[in-house]
Tab-separated table of N, CA and C in Angstrom:
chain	number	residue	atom	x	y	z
A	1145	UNK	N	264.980	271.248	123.513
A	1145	UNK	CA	265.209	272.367	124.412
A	1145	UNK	C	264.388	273.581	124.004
A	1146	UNK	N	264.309	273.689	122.892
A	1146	UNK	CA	263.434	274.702	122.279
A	1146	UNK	C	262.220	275.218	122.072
A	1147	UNK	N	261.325	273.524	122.313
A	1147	UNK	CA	260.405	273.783	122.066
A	1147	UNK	C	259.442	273.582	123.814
A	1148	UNK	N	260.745	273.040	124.807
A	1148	UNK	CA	260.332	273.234	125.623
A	1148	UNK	C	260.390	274.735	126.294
A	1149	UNK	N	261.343	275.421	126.112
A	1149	UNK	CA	261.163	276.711	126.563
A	1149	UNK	C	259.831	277.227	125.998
A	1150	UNK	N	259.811	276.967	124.415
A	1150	UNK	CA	258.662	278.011	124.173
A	1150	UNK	C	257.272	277.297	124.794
A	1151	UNK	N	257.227	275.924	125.020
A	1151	UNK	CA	256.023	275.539	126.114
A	1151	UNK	C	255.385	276.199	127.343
A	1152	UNK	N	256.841	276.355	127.720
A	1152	UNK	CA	256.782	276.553	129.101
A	1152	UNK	C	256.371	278.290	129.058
A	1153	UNK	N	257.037	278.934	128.103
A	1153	UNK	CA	256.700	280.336	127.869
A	1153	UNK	C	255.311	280.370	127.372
A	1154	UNK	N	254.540	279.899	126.747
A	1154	UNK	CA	252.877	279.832	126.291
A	1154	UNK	C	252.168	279.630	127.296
A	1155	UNK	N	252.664	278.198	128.047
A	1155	UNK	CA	251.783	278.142	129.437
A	1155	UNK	C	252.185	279.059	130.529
A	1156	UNK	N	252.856	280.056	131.013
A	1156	UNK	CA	252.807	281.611	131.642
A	1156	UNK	C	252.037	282.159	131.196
A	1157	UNK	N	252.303	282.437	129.723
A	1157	UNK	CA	251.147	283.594	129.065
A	1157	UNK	C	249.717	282.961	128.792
A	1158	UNK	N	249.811	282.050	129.000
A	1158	UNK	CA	248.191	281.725	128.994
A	1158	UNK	C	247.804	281.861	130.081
A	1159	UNK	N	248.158	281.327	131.328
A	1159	UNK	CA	248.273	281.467	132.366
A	1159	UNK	C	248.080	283.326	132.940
A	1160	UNK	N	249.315	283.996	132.596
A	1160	UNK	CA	249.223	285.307	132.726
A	1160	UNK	C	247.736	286.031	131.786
A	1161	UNK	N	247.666	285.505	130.856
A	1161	UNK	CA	246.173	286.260	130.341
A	1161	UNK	C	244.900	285.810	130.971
A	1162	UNK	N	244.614	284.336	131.556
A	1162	UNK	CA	243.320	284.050	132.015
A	1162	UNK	C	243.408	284.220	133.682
A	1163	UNK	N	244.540	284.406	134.435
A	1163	UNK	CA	244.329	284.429	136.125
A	1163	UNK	C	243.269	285.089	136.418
A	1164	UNK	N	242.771	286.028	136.228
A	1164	UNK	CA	241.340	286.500	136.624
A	1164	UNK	C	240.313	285.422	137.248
A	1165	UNK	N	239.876	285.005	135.361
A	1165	UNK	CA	239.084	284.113	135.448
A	1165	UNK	C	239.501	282.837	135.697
A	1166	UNK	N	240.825	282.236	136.242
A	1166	UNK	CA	241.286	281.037	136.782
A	1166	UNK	C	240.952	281.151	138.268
A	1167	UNK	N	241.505	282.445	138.805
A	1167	UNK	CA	240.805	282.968	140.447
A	1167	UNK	C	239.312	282.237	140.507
A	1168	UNK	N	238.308	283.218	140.095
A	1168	UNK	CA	237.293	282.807	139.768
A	1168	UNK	C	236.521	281.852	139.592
A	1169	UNK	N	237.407	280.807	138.664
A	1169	UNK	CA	236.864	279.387	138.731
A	1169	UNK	C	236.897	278.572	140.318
A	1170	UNK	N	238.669	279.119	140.618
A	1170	UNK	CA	239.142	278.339	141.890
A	1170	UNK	C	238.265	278.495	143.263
A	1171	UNK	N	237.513	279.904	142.797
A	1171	UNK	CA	236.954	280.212	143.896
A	1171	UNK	C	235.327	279.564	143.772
A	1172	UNK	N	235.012	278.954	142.829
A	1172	UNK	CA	233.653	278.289	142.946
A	1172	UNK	C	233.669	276.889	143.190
A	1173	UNK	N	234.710	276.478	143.795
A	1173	UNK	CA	235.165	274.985	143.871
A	1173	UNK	C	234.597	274.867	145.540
A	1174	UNK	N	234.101	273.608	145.716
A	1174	UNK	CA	233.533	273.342	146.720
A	1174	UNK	C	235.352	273.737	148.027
A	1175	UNK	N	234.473	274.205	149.450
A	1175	UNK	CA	235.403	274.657	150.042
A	1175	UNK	C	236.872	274.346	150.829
A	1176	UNK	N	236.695	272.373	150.634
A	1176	UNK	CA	237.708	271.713	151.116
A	1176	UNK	C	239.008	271.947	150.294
A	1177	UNK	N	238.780	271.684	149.064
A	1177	UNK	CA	239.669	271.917	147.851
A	1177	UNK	C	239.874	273.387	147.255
A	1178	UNK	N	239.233	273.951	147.569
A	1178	UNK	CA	239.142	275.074	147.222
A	1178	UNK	C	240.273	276.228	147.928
A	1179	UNK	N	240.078	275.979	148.917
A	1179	UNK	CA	241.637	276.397	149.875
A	1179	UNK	C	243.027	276.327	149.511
A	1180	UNK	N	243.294	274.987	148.951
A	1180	UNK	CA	244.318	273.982	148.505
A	1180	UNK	C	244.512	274.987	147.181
A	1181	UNK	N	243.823	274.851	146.092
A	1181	UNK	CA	243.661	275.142	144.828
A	1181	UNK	C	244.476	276.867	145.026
A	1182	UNK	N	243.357	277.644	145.535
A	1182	UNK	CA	243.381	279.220	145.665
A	1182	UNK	C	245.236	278.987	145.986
A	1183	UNK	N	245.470	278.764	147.287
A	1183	UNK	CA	247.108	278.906	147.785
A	1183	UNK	C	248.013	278.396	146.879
A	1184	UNK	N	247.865	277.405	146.286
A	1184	UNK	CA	248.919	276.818	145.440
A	1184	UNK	C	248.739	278.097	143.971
A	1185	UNK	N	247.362	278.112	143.482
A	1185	UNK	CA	247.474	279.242	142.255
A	1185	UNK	C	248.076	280.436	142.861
A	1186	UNK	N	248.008	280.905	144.398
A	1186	UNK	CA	248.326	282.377	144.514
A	1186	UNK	C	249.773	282.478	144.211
A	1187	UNK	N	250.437	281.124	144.348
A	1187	UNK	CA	251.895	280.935	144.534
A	1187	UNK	C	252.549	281.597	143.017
A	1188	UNK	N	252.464	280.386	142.348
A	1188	UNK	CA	252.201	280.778	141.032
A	1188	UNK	C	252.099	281.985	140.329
A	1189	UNK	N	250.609	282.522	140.802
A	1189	UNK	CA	250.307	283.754	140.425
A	1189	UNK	C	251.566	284.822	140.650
A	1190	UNK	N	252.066	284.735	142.121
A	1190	UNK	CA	252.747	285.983	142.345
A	1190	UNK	C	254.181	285.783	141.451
A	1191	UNK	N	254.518	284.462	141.062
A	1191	UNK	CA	255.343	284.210	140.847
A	1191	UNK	C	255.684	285.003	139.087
A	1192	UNK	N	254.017	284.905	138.189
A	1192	UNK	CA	254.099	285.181	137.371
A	1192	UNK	C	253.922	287.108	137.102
A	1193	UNK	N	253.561	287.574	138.332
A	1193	UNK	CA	253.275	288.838	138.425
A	1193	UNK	C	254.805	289.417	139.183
A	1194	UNK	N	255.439	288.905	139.309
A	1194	UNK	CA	257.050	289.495	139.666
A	1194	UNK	C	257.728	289.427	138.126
A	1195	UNK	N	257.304	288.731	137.190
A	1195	UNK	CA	258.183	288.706	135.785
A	1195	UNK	C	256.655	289.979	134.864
A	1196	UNK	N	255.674	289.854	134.717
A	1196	UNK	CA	254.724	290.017	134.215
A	1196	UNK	C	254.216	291.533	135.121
A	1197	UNK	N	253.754	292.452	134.090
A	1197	UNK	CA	253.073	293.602	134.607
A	1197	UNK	C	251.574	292.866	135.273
A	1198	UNK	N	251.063	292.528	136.124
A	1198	UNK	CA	249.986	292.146	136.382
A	1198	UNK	C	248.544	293.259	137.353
A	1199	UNK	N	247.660	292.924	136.381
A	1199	UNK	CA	246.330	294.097	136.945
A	1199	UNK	C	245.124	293.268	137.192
A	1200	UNK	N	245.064	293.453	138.857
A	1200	UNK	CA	243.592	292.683	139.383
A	1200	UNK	C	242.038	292.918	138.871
A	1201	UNK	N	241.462	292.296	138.669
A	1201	UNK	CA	240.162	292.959	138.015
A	1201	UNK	C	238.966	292.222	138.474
A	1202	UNK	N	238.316	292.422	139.529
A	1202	UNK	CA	237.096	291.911	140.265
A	1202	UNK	C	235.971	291.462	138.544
A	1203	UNK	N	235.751	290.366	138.834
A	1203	UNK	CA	234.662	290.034	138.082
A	1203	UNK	C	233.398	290.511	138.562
A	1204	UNK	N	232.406	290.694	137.020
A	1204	UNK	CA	230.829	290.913	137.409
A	1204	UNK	C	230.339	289.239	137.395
A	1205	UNK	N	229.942	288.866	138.235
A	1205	UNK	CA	229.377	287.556	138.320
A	1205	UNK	C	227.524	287.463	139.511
A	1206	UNK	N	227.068	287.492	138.806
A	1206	UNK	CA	225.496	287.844	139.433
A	1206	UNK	C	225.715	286.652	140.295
A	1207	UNK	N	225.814	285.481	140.104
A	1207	UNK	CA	226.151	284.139	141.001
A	1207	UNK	C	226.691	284.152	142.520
A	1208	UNK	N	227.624	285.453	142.531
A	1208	UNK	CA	228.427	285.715	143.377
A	1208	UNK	C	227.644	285.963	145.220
A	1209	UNK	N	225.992	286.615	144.199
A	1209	UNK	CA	225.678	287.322	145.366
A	1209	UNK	C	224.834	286.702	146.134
A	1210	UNK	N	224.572	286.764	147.344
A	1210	UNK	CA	223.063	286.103	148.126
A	1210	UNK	C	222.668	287.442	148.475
A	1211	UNK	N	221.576	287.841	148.300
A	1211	UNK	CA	220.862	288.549	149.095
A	1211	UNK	C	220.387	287.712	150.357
A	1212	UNK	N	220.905	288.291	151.865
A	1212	UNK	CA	220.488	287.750	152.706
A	1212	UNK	C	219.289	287.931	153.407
A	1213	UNK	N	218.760	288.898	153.019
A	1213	UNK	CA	218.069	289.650	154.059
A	1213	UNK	C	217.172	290.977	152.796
A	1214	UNK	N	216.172	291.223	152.787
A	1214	UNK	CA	215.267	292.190	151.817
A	1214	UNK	C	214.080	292.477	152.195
A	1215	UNK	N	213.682	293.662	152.867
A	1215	UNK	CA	212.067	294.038	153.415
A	1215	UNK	C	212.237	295.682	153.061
A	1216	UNK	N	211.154	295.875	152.154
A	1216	UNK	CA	210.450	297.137	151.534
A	1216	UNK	C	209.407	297.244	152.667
A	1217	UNK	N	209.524	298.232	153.261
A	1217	UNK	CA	208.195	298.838	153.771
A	1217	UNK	C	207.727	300.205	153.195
A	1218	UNK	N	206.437	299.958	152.939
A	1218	UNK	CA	205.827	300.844	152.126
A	1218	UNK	C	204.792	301.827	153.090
A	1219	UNK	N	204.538	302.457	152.919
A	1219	UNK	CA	203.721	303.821	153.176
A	1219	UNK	C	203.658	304.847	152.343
A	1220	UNK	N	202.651	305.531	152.032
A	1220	UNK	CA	201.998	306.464	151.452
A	1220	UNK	C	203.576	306.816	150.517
A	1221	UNK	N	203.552	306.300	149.681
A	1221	UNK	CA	204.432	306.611	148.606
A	1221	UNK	C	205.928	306.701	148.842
A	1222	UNK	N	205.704	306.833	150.270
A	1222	UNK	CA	207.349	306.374	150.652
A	1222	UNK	C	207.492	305.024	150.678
A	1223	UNK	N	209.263	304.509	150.099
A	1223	UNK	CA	209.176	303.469	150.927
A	1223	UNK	C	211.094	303.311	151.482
A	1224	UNK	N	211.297	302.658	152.475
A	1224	UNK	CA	212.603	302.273	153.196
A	1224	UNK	C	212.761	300.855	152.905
A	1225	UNK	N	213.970	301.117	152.036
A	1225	UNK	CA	214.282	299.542	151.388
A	1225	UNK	C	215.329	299.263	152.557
A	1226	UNK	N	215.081	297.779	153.774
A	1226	UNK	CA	216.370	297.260	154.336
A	1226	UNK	C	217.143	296.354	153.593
A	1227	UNK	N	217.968	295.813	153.324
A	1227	UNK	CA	218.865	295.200	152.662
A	1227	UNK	C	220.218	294.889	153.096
A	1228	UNK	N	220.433	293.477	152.910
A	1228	UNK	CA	221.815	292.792	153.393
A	1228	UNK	C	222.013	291.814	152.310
A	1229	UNK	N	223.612	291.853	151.810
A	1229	UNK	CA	223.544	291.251	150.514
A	1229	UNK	C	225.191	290.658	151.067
A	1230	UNK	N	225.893	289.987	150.241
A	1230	UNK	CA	227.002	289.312	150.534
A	1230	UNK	C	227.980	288.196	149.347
A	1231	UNK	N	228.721	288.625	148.917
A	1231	UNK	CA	229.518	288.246	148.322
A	1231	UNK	C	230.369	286.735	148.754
A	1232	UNK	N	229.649	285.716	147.911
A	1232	UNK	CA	229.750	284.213	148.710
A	1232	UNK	C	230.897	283.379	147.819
A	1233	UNK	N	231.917	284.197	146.996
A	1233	UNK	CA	233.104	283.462	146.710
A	1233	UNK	C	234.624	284.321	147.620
A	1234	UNK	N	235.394	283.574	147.166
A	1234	UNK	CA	236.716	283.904	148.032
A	1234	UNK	C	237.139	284.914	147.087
A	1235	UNK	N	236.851	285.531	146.187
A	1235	UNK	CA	237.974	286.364	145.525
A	1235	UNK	C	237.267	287.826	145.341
A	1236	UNK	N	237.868	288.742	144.976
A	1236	UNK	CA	236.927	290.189	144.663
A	1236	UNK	C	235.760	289.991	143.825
A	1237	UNK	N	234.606	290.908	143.941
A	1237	UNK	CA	233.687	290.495	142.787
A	1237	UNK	C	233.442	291.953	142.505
A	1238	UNK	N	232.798	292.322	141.340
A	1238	UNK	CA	232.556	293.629	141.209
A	1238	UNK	C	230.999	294.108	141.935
A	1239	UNK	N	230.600	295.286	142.586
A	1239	UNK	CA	229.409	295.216	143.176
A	1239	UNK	C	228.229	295.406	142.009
A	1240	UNK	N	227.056	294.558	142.679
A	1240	UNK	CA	226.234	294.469	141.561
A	1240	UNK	C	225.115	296.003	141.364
A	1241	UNK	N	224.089	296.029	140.438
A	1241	UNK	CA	223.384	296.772	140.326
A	1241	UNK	C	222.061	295.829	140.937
A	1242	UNK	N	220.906	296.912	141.166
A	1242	UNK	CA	219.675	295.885	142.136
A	1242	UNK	C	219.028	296.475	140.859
A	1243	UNK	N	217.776	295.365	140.403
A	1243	UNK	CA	215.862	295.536	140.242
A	1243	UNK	C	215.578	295.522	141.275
A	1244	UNK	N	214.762	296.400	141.120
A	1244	UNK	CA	213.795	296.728	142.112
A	1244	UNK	C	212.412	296.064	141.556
A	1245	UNK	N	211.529	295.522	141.453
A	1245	UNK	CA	210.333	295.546	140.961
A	1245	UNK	C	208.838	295.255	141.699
A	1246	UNK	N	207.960	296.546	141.522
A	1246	UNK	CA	207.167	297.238	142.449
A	1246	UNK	C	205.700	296.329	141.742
A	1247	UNK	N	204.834	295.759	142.374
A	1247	UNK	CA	203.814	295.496	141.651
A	1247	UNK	C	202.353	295.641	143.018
A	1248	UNK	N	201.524	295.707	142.088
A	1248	UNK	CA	200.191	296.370	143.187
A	1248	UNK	C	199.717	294.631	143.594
A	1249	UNK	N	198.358	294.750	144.228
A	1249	UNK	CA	197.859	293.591	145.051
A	1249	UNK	C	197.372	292.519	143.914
A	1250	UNK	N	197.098	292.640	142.743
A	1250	UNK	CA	196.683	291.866	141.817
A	1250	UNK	C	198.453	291.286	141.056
A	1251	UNK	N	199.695	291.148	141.505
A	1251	UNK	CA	200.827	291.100	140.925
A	1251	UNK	C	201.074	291.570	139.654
A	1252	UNK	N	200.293	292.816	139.093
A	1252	UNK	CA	200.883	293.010	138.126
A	1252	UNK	C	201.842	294.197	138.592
A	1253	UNK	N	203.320	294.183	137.796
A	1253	UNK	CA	204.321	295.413	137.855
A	1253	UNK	C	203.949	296.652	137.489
A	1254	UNK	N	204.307	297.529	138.606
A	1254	UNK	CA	203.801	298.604	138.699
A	1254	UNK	C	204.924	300.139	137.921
A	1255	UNK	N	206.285	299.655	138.187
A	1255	UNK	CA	207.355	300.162	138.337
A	1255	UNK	C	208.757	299.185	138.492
A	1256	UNK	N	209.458	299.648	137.629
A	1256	UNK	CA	210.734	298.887	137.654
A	1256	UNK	C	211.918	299.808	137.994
A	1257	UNK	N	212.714	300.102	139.122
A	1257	UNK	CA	213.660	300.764	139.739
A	1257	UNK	C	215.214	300.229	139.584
A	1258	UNK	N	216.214	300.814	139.248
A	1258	UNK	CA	217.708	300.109	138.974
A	1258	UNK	C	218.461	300.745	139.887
A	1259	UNK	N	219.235	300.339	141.159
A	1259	UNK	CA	220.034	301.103	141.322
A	1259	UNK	C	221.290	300.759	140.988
A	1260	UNK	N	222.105	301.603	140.912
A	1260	UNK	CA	223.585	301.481	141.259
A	1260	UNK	C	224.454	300.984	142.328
A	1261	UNK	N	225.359	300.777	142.567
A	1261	UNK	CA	226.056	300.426	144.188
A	1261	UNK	C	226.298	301.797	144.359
A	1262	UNK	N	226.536	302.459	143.655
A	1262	UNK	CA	226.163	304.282	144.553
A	1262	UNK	C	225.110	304.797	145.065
A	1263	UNK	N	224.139	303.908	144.620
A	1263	UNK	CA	222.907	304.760	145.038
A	1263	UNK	C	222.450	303.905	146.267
A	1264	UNK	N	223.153	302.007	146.439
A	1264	UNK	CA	222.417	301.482	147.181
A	1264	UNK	C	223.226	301.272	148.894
A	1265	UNK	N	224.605	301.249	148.386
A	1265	UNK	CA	225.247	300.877	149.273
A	1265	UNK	C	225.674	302.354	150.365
A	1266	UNK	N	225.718	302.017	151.120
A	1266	UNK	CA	225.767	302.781	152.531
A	1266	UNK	C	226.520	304.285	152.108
A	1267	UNK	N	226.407	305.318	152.635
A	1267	UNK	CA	227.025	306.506	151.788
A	1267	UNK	C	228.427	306.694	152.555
A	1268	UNK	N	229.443	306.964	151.965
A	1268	UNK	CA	230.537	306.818	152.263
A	1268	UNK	C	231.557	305.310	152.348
A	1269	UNK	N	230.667	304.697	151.536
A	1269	UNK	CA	231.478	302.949	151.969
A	1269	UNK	C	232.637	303.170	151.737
A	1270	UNK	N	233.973	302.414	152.457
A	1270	UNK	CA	235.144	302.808	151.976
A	1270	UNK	C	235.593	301.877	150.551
A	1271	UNK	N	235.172	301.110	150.218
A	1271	UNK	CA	235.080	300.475	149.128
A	1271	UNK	C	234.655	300.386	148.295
A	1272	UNK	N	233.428	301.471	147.919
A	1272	UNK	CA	232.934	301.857	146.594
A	1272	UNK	C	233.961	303.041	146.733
A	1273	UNK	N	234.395	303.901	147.439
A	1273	UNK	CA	235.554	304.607	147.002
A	1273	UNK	C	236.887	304.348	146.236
A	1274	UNK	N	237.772	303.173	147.091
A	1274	UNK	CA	238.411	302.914	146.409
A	1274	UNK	C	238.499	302.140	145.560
A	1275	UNK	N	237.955	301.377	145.362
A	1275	UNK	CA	237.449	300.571	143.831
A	1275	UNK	C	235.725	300.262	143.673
A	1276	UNK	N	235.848	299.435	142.213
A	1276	UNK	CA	234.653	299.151	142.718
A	1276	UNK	C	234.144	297.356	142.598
A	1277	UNK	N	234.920	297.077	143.832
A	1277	UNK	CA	234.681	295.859	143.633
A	1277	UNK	C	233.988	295.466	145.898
A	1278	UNK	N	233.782	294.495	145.281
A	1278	UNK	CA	233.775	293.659	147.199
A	1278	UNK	C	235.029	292.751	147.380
A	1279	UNK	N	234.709	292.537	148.939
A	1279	UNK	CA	236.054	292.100	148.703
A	1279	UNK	C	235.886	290.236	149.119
A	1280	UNK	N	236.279	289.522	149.295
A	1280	UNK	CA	236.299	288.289	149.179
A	1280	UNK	C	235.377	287.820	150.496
A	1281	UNK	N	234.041	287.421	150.544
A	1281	UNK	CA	233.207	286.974	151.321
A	1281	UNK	C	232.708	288.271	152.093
A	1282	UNK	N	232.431	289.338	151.533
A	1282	UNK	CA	232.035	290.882	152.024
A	1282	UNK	C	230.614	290.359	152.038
A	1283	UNK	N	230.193	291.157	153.013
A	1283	UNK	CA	228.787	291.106	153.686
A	1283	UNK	C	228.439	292.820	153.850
A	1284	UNK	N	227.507	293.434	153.328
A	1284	UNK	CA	227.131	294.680	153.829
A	1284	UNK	C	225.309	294.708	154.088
A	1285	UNK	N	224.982	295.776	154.779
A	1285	UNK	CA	223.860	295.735	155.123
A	1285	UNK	C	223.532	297.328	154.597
A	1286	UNK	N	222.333	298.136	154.100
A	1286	UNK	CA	222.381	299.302	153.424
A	1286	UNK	C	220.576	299.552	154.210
A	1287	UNK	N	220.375	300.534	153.893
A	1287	UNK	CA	218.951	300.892	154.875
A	1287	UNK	C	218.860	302.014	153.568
A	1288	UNK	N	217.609	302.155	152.647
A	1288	UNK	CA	217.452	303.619	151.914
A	1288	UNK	C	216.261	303.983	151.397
A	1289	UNK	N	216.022	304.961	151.492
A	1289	UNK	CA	214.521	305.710	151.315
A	1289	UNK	C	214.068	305.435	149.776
A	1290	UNK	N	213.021	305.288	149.184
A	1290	UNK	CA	213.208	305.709	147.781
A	1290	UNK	C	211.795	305.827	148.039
A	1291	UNK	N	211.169	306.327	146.496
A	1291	UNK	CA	209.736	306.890	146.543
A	1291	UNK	C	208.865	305.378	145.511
A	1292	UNK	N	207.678	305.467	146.101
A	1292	UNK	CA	207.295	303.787	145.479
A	1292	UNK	C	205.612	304.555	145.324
A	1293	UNK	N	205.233	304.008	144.032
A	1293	UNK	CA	203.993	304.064	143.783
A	1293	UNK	C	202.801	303.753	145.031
A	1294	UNK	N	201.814	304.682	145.222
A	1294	UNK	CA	200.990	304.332	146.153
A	1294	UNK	C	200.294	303.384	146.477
A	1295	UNK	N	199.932	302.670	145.308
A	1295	UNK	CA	199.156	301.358	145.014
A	1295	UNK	C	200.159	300.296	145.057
A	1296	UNK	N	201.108	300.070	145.284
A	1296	UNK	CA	202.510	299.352	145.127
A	1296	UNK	C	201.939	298.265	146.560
A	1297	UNK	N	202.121	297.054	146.277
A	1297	UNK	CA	201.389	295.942	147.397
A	1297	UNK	C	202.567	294.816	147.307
A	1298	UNK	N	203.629	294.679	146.755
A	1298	UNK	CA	204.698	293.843	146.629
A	1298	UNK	C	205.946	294.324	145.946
A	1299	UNK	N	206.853	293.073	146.134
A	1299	UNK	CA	207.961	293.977	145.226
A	1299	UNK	C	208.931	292.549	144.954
A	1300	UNK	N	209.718	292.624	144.203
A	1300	UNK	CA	210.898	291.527	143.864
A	1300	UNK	C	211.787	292.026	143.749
A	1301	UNK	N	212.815	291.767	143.959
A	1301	UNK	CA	214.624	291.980	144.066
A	1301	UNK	C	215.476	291.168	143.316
A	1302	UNK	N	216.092	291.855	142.856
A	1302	UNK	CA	217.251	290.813	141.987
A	1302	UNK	C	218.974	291.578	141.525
A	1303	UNK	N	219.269	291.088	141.701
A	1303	UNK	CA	221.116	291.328	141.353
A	1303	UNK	C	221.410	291.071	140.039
A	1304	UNK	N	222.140	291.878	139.595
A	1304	UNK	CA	222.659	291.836	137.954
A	1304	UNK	C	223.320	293.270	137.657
A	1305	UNK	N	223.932	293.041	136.421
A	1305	UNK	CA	225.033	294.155	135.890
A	1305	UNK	C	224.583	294.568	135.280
A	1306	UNK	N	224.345	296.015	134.654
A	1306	UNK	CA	223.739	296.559	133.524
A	1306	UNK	C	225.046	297.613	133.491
A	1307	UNK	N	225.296	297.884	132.193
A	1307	UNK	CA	225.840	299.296	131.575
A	1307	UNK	C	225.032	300.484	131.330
A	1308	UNK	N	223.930	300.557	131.386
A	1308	UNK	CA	222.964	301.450	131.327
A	1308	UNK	C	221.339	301.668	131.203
A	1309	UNK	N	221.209	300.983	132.512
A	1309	UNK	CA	219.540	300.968	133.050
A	1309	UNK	C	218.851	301.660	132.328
A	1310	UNK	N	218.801	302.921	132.671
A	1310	UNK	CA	217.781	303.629	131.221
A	1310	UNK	C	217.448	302.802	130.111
A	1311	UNK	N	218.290	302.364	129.425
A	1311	UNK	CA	218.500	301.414	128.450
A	1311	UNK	C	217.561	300.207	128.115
A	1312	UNK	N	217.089	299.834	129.471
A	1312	UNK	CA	216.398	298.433	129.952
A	1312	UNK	C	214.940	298.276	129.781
A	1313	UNK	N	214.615	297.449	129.021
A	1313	UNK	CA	213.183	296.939	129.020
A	1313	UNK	C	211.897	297.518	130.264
């Protein structure tokens, strides 16, 4: 009897310490099963968050994102980045940071640019306000000016987390 209670009490708290990243997993499961999986864990979940203080926490997962859609047009040192990006699991993800990377007609890099989801995503989003995550299969589209080397003849894009760009190679 004893050692089943304390079983059963380890597997909650293990349970209660990894749900994040159990979400997470459930949500990279191909989509037939994946439905099944998510509802039966949410059950669970709430079950363990009515006994348990429980706090949601969007993962950083670069995997998460597709860029759907990316065209820099350049002119005389201006340029208007369009952009549509989208969050392709079922659960919150945290929003990512962009490279930018600017290179002239011979491909060598000219300039390397980082933004933030403050700097990239639409001004006023209601969801970089209240947190900062996306929300489960979020799709946004962002349109923004930035200034690009004159000689600048290409560019590459990429998604990832940084704590402090400055910082960066």
């Amino acid at each position: 009897m004893l050692i089943s209670t304390l079983s059963l009490v380890f597997v909650v708290q293990v349970l209660f310490l990894a749900r994040n990243t159990i979400y997470h997993q459930l949500a990279k499961l191909p989509e037939p099963s994946q439905k099944t999986f998510l509802s039966t864990f949410a059950q669970v979940d709430s079950w363990i968050c009515q006994v348990l203080p429980c706090q949601n926490i969007p993962l950083a997962d670069f995997s998460a994102w597709a860029i759907e859609y990316a065209q820099l047009d350049m002119a005389r040192g201006q340029g208007q980045l369009k952009l549509q990006i989208r969050n392709k699991l079922a659960v919150p993800v945290q929003w990512p940071d962009l490279e930018l990377v600017l290179s002239n007609a011979e491909n060598q890099d000219l300039e390397t640019i980082y933004l933030k989801p403050s700097q990239w995503l639409p001004p006023g989003y209601p969801l970089l306000e209240s947190g900062r995550f996306a929300s489960p299969r979020e799709e946004v589209a962002s349109d923004l000016s930035l200034p690009v080397p004159r000689e600048a003849a290409g560019y590459r894009i990429r998604v990832l987390y940084l704590e402090n760009p400055a910082s960066q190679p």
